[in-house]
Coordinates of C-alpha atoms in Angstrom, one line a residue:
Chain A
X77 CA -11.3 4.2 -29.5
X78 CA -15.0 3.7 -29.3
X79 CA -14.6 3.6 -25.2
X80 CA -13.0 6.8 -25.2
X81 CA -15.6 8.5 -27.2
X82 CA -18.1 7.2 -25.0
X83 CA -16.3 8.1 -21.9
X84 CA -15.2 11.4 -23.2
X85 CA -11.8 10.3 -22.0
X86 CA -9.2 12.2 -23.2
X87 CA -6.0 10.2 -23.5
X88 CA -3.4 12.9 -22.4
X89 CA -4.3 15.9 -19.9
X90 CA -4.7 19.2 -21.6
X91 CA -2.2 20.5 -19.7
X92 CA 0.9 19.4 -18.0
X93 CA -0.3 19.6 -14.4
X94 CA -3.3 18.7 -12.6
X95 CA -5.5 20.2 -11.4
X96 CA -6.6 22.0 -14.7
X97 CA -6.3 25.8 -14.0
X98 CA -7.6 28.3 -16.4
X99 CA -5.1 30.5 -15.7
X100 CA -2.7 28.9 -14.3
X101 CA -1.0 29.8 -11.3
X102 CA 2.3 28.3 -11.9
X103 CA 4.2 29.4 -8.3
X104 CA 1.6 26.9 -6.7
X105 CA 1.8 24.2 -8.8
X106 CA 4.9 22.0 -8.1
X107 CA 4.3 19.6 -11.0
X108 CA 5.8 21.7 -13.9
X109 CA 8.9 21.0 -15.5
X110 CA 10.9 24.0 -14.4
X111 CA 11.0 24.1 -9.9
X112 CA 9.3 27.6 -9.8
X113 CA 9.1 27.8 -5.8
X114 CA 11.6 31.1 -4.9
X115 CA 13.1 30.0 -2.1
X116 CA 15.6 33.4 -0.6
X117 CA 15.1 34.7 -4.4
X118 CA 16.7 31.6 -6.0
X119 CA 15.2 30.2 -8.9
X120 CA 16.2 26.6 -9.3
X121 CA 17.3 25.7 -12.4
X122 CA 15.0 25.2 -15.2
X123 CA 15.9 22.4 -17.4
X124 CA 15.1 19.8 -14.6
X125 CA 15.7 16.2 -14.4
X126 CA 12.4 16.3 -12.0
X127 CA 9.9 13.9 -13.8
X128 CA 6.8 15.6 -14.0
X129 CA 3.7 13.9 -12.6
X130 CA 0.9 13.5 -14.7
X131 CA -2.7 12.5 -14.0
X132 CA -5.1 11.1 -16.2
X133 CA -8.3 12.5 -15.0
X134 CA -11.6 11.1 -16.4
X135 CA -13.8 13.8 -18.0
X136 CA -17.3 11.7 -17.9
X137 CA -19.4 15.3 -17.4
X138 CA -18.8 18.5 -19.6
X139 CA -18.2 20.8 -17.4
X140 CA -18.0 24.6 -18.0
X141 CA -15.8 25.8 -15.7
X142 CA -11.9 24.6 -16.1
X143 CA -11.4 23.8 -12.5
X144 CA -11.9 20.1 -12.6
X145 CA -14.6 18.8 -10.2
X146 CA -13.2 16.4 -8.2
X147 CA -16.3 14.7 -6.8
X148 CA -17.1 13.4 -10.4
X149 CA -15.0 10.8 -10.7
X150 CA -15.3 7.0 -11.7
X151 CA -16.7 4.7 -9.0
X152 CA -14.0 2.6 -7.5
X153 CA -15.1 -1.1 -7.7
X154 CA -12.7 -2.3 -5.1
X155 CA -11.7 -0.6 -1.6
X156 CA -8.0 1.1 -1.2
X157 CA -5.9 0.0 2.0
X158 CA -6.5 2.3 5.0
X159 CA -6.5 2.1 8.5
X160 CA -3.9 2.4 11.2
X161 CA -2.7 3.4 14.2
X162 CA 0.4 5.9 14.5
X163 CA 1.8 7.6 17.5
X164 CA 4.7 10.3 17.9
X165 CA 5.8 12.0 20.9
X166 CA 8.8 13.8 22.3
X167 CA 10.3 13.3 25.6
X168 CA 14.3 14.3 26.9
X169 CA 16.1 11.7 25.0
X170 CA 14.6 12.4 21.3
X171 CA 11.4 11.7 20.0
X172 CA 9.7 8.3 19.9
X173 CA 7.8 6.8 16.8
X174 CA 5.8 3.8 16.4
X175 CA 2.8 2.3 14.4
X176 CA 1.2 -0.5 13.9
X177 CA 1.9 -3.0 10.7
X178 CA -1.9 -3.9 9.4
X179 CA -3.2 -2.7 5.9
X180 CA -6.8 -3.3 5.3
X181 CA -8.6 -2.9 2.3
X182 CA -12.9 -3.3 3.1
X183 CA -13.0 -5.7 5.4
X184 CA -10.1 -7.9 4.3
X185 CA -6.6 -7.8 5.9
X186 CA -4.5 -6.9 2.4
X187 CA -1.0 -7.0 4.3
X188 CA 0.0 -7.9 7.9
X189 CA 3.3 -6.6 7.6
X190 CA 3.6 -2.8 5.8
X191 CA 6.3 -0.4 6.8
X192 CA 4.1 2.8 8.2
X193 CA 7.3 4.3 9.2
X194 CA 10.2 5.4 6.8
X195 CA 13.1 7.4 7.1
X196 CA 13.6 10.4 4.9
X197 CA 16.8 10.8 5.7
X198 CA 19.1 9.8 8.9
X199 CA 17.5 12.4 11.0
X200 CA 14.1 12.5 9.8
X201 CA 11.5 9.6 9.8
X202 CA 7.5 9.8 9.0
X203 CA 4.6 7.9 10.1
X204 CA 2.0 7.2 7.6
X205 CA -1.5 6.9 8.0
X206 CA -4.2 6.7 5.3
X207 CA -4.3 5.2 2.2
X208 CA -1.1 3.1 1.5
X209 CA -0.3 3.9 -2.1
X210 CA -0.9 7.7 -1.5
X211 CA 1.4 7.2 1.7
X212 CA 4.1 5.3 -0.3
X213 CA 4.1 7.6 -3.4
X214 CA 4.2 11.1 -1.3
X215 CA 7.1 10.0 0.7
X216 CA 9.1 8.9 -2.1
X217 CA 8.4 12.2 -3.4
X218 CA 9.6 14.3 -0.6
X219 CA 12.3 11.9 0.2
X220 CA 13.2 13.1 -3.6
X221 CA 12.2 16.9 -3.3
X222 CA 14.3 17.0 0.0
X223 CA 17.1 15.4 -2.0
X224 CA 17.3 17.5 -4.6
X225 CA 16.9 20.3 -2.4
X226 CA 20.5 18.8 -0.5
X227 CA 22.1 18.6 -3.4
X228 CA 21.3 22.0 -4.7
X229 CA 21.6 24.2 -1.7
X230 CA 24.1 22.3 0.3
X231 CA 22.5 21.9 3.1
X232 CA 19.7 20.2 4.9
X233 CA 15.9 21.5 4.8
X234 CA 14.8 22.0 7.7
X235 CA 11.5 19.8 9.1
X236 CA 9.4 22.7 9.8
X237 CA 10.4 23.5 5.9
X238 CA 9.8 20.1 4.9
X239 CA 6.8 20.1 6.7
X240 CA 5.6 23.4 4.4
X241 CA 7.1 21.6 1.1
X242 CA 4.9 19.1 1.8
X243 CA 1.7 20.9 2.5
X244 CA 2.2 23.0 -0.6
X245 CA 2.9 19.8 -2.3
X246 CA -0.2 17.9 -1.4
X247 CA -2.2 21.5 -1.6
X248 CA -3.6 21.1 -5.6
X249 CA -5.0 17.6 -4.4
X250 CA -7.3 18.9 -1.6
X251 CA -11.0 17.9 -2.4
X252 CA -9.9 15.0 -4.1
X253 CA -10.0 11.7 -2.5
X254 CA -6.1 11.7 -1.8
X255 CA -5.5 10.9 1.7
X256 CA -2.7 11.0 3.4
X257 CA -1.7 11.9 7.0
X258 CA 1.9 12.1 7.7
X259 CA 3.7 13.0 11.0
X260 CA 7.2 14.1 10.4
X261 CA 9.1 13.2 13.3
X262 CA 12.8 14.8 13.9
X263 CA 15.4 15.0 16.4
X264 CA 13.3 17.6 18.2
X265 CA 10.2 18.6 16.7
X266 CA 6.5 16.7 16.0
X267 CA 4.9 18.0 12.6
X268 CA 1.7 16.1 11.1
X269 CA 0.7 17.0 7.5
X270 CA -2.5 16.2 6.4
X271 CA -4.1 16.3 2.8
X272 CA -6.6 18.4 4.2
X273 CA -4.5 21.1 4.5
X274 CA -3.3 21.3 8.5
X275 CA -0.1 21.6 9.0
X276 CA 0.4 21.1 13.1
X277 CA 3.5 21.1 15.5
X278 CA 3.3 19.3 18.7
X279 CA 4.9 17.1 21.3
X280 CA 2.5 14.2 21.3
X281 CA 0.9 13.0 18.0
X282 CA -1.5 9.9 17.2
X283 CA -3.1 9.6 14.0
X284 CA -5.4 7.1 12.6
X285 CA -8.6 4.8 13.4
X286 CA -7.1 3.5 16.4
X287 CA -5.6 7.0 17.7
X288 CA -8.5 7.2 20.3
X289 CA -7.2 4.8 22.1
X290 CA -3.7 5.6 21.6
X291 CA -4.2 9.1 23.2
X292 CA -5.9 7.5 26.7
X293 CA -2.3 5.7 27.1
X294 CA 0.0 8.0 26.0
X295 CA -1.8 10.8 28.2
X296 CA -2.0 9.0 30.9
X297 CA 1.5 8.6 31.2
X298 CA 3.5 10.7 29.1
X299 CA 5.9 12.8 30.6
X300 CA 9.0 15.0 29.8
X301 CA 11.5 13.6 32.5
X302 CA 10.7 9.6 31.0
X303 CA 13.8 7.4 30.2
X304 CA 14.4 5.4 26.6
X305 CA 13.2 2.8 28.2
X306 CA 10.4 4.0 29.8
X307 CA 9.1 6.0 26.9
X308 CA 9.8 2.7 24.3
X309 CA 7.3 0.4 26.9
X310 CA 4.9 3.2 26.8
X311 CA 4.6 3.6 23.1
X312 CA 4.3 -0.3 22.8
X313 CA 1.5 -0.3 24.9
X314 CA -0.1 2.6 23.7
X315 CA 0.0 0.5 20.2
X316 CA -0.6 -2.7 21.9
X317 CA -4.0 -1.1 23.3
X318 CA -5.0 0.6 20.0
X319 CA -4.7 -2.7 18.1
X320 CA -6.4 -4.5 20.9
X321 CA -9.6 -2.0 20.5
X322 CA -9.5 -1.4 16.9
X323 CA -10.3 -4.2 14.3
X324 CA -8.3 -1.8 11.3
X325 CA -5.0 -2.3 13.4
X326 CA -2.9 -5.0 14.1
X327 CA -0.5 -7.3 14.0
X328 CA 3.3 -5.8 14.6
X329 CA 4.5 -2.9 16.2
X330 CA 7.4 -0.6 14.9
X331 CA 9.2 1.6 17.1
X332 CA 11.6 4.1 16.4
X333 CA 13.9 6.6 18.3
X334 CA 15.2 9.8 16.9
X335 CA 17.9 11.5 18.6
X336 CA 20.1 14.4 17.4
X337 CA 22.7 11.7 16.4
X338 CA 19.9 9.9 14.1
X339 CA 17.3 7.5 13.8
X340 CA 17.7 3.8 15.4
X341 CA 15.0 0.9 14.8
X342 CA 13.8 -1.5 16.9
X343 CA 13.0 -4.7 15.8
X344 CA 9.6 -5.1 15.0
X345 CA 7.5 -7.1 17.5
X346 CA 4.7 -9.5 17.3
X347 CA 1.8 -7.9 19.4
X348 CA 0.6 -11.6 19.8
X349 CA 3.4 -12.0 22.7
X350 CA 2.7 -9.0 24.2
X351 CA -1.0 -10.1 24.2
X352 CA 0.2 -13.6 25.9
X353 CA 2.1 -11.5 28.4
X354 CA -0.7 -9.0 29.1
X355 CA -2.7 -11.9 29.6
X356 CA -0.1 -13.8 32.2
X357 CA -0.1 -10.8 34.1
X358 CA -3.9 -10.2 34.2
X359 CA -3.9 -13.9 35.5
X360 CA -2.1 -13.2 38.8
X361 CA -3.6 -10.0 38.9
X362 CA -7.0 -12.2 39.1
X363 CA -5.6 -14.6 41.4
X364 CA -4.8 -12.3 44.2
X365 CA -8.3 -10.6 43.7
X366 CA -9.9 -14.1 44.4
X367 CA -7.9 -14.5 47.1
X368 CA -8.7 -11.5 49.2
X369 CA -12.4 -11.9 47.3
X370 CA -12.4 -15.2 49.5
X371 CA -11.5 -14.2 52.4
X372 CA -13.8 -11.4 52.4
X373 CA -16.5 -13.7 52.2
X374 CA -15.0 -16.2 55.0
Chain B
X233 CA -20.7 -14.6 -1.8
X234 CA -22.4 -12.6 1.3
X235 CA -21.0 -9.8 2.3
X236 CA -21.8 -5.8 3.5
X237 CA -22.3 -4.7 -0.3
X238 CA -25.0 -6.7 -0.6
X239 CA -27.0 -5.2 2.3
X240 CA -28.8 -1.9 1.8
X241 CA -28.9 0.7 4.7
X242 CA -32.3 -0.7 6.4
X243 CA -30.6 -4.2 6.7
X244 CA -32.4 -5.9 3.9
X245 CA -30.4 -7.6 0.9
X246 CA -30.6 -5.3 -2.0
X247 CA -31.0 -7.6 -4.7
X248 CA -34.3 -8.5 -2.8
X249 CA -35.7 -5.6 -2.0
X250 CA -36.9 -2.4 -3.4
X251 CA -34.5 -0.1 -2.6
X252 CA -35.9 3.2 -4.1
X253 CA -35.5 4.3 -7.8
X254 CA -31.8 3.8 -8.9
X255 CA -29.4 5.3 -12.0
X256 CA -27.8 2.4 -13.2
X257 CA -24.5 3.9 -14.4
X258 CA -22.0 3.1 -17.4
X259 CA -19.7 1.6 -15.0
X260 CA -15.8 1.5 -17.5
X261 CA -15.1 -1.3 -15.5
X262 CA -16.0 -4.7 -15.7
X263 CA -14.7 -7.8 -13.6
X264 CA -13.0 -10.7 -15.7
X265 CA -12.2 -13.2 -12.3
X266 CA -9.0 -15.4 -12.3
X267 CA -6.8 -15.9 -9.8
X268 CA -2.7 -15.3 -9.5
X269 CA -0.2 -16.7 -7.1
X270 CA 3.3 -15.9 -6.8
X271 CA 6.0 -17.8 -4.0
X272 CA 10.0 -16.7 -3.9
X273 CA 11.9 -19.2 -2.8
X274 CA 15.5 -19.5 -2.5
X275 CA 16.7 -19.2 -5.7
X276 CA 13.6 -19.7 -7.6
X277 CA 10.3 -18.0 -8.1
X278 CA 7.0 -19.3 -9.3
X279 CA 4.0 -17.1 -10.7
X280 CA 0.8 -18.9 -11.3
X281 CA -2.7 -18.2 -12.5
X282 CA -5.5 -20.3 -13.9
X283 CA -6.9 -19.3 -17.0
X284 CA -10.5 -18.6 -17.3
X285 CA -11.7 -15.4 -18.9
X286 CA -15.3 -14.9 -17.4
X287 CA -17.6 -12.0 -17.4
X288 CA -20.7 -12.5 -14.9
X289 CA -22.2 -15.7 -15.7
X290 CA -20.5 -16.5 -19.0
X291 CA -17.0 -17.4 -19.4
X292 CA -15.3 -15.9 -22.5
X293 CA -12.4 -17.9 -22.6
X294 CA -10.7 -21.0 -21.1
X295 CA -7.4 -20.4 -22.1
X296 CA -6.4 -17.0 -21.3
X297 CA -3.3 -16.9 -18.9
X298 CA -2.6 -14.2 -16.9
X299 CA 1.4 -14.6 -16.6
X300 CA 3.4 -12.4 -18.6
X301 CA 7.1 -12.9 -19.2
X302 CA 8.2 -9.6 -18.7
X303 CA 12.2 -10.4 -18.6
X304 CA 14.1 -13.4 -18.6
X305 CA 14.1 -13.3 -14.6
X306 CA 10.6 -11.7 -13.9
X307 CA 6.3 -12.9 -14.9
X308 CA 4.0 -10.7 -14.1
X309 CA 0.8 -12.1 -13.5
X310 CA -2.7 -9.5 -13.7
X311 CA -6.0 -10.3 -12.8
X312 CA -9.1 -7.9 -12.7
X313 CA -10.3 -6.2 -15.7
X314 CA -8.9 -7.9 -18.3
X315 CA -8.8 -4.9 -20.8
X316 CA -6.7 -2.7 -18.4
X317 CA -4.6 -6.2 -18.0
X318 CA -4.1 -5.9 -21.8
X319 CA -3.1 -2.1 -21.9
X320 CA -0.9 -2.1 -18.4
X321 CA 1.2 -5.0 -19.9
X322 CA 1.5 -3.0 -23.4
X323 CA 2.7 0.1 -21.7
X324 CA 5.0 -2.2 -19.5
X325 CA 6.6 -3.6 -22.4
X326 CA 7.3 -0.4 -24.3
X327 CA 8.7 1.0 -21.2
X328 CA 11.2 -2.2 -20.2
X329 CA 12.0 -1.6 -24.1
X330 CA 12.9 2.3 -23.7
X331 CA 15.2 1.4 -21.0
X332 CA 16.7 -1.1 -22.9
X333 CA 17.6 0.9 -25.3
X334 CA 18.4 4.2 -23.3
X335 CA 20.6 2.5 -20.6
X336 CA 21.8 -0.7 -22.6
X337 CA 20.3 -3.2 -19.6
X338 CA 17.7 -5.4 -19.3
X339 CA 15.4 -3.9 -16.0
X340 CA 15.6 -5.6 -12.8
X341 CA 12.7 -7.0 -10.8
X342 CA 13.1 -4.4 -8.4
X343 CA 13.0 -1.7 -10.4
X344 CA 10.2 -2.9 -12.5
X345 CA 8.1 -2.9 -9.4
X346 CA 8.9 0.7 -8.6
X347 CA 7.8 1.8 -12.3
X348 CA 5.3 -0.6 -11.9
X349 CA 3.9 1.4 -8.7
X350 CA 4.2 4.8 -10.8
X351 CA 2.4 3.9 -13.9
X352 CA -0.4 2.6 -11.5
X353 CA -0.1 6.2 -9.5
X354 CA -0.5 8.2 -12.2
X355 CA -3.7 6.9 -12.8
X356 CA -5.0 7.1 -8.8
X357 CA -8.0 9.3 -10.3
X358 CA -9.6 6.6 -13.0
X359 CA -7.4 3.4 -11.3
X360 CA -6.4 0.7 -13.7
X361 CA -8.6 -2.4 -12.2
X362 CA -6.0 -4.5 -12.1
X363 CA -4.4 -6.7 -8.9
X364 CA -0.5 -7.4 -10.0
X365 CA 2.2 -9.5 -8.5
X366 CA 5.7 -9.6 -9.6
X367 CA 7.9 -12.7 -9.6
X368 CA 11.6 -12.9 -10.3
X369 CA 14.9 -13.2 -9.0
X370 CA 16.4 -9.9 -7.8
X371 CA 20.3 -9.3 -8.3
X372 CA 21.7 -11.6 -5.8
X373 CA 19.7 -14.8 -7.7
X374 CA 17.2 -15.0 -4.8
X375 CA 13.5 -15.2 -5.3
X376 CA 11.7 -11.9 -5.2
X377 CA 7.8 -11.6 -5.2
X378 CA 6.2 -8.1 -5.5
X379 CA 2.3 -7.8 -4.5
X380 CA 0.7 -4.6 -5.7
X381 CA -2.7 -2.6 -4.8
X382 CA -4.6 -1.1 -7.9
X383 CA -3.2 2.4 -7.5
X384 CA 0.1 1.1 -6.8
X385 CA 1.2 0.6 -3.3
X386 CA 4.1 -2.3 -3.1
X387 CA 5.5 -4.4 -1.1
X388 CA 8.3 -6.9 -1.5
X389 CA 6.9 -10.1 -0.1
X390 CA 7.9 -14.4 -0.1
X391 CA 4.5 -15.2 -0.8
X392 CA 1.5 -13.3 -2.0
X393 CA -2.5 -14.6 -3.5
X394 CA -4.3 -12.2 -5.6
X395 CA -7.7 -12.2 -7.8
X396 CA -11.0 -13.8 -7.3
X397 CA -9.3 -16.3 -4.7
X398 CA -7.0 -14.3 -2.9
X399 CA -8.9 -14.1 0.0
X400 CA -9.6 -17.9 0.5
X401 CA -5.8 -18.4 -0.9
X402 CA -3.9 -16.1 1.2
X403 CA -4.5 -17.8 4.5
X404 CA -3.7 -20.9 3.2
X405 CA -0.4 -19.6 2.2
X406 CA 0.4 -17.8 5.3
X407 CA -0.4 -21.1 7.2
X408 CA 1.8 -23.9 4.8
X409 CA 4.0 -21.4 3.7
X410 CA 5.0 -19.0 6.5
X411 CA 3.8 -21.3 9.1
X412 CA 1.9 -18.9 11.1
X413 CA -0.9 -19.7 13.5
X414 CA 1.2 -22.6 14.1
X415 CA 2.8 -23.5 17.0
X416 CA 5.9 -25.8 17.5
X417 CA 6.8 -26.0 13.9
X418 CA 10.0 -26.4 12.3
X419 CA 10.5 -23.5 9.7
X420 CA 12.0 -25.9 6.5
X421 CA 12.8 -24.2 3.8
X422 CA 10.5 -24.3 0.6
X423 CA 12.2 -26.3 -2.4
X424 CA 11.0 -25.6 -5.6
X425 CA 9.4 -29.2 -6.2
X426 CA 7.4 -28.9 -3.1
X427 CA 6.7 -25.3 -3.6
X428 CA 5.4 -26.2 -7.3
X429 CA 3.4 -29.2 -6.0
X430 CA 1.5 -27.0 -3.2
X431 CA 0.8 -24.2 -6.1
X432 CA -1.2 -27.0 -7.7
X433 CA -3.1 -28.6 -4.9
X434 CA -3.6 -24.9 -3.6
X435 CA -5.2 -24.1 -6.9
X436 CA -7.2 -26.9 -6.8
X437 CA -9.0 -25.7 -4.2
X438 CA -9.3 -22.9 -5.1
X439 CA -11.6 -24.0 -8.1
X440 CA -13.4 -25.8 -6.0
X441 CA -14.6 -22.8 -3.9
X442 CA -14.8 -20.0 -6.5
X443 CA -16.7 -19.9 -9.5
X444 CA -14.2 -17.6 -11.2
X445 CA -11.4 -20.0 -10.9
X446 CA -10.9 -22.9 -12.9
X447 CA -10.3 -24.6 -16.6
X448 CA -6.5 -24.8 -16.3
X449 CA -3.6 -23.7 -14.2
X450 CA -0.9 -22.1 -15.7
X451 CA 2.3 -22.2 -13.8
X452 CA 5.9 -20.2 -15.0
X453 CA 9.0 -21.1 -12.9
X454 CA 11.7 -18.3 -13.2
X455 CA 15.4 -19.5 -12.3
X456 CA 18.8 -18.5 -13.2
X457 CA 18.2 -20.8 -16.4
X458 CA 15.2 -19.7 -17.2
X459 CA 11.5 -19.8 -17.2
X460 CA 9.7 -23.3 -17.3
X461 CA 6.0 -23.4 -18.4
X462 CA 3.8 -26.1 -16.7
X463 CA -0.2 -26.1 -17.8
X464 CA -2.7 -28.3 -15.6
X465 CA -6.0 -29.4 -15.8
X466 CA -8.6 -27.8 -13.5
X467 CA -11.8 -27.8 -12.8
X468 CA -13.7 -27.2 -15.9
X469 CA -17.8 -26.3 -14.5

């Protein structure tokens, strides 16, 4: 096609994985038909069912080297969805996850009501920040790596190796603007997974434009010893707060509990309410202040 | 339309001003306007679009839908670059056709939004321009809408603008539709006369406002006995 000539746009990648190694590595890349990761000295089998990824990647400069440059890439005429806030902690009666429900896209609200949380499996759920279709696609991919891995070994990974699987996974994409920021929240352990590379445990975890804000509430008043109840109020607010401040989140809140029996949802709330109730109780707040202002002054 | 893009760093409107000495680019995209609206109801699901083709200032075509019967029960409708539309529909047919013939069923509307959302991944590097919306009946017989992003983030939603107009579309939508920002409604159920008679009037304003929108309005309403085609007159200037 006279586009493709133009473009130098070759229609199938010249080799099955991306990035384009010259010699290729293949116990890094996880995108090749047979699973080569050695995991205790197994190899997994090699004929796999696994459906390799493959990514067209637009060759507009002739470059000499083979390692593909990522910066030279096609403008984007449109924006991707991004913007969030997250939150994770852990406390004595599990670990507590909630997010916001706002994806923007430029300045336009694209979807008031995404999932940012999903549950791998029934003692594992992840918070997603970034952009949405990287988020969506990498956690269907571990949810089917981690699979596979249940099936095959019979027994569960465990999150600090799902944590790794997922770094290694998201490794040949670094430089490239994939961006995805996961915290993998279990029964009893914090682990956020960036595309950058970082690969963190930790008790308390916020991620995205409106974590800022989200950090002043929980550390104010985060604490080991906290009930379910407490703990659920205080990651409401701390959401309620960063939505409040920050124009890329918004609209619902999503809580979730983990305990070492599984994951339980809450139903998702309308932060409009809360705002109404915040509100109320500012009101009164304000009406005794008058008050005693008033006298004061008498 | 004002907005940030077309203000340079020093505040002034770029188009205006002289901005320094730029590379004008051969850009593989181009923008083709149109609009598309999809609405589940409860046993029904409508996909619209109008059907100018227009490229800057010209228009190419006043009859080019963007619905496309996938299945008997699901329309996609695509809007953005019209020569990705083109190939993303030809790779979605030979695909539904593979699984035909490999699993001996038609696809459902679910599952032809999650392929949908991989074919569009694959690509995250050199994106397909392309804003999609599914509508069909899943495989209880209820109506099913799918709104995607162009690198293929999903969502199953009951109502969903996209195109040229989505943005002055969607909040009408979200207001008649989902009655938000409303307060002491009664949520009544959509029916599918009253859902196909706001698609209209909700187009029709929509050509009003946008210059990309307009000539005619075509409309596909998926049930269990099939897909009925409506065309409308719109605004054609």
């Amino acid at each position: 096609m006279a586009l493709e000539d133009i473009c130098n746009f070759k229609d199938k990648p010249t080799r099955k994985t991306f990035p384009f190694y010259a010699s290729e590595d293949t116990s890094v890349s996880v995108f090749t038909e047979s699973f080569n990761f050695k995991w205790r000295g197994e190899m997994t089998s090699k004929k796999a069912s696994d459906v390799p990824l493959e990514f067209h990647v637009p060759s507009l400069f002739k470059r000499p080297s083979s390692r593909a440059s990522h910066s030279a890439s096609v403008r984007r005429p449109f924006p991707l969805s991004h913007g969030t806030t997250t939150l994770g902690f852990i406390f004595q009666g599990g670990v507590i996850a909630a997010a916001d429900t706002r994806a923007s896209a430029g300045g336009l609200v694209a979807c008031p009501a995404v999932h940012k949380i999903t549950p791998i499996h029934s003692h594992l759920v992840v918070t997603s920040s970034g952009s949405g279709a990287d988020c969506m696609l990498w956690e269907r991919i571990l949810t089917r790596e981690i699979r596979l891995y249940q099936l095959r070994h019979k027994r569960r990974l465990s999150i600090r190796g799902t944590a790794k699987l997922l770094s290694l996974m998201l490794h040949p994409f670094k430089g490239t603007d994939v961006c995805v920021a996961l915290t993998l929240c279990g029964w009893d352990k914090l682990i956020y997974v960036c595309s950058d590379g970082a690969r963190l445990q930790g008790d308390i975890f916020s991620v995205g434009s409106g974590s800022p804000y989200a950090y002043g509430v929980l550390d104010r008043s985060l604490s080991w010893s906290l009930n379910k109840e407490e703990a659920i109020l205080l990651a409401r607010e701390a959401v309620f707060r960063a939505t409040h401040r920050d124009a890329y989140s918004g609209n619902n809140v999503d809580l979730f509990h983990v305990t070492a029996e599984g994951w339980r949802q809450r139903q998702r709330e309308d932060l409009k309410e809360e705002y109404y109730r915040d509100m109320e109780k500012r009101g009164k707040k304000m009406d005794v202040k008058t008050k005693k202002a008033a006298k004061i002054m008498r | 339309m004002l907005s940030a893009q077309n203000f340079g760093e020093s505040g002034k409107m770029k188009e205006y001003h002289y901005a320094g000495p730029t590379e004008h680019r051969f850009s593989p995209y181009a923008f083709n306007g149109g609009t598309v609206l999809a609405v589940a109801g409860e046993d029904f699901a409508i996909v619209a679009s109008d059907t100018r083709l227009s490229e800057g200032y010209s228009i190419h075509s006043r009859d080019s839908p963007k619905c496309y019967k996938l299945t008997d029960t699901t329309v996609l409708g695509c809007s953005g670059f019209h020569g990705d539309c083109l190939t993303l529909t030809k790779i979605i047919d030979a695909r539904l056709k593979m699984y035909k013939h490999s699993n001996n069923k038609t696809m459902t509307s679910g599952a032809i939004a999650a392929m949908l959302s991989t074919i569009l991944y694959s690509r995250r590097f050199f994106p397909y321009y392309v804003y999609n919306i599914i509508g069909g009946l899943d495989e209880q017989g209820k109506g099913a809408v799918y709104s995607f992003d162009p690198v293929g983030s999903y969502q199953r939603d009951t109502y969903k603008a996209g195109g040229s107009a989505s943005a002055m579309l969607q909040p009408l939508l979200d207001n008649q539709i989902g009655f938000k920002n409303m307060e002491g409604v009664e949520h009544v159920p959509l029916t599918k006369d009253k859902a196909v008679q706001l698609v209209k009037d909700v187009f029709v304003s929509a050509a009003e406002r946008d210059v990309y929108t307009g000539d005619a309005l075509r409309i596909c309403i998926v049930t269990k006995e099939g897909i009925e085609e409506q065309n409308i007159p719109l605004r054609k200037d």
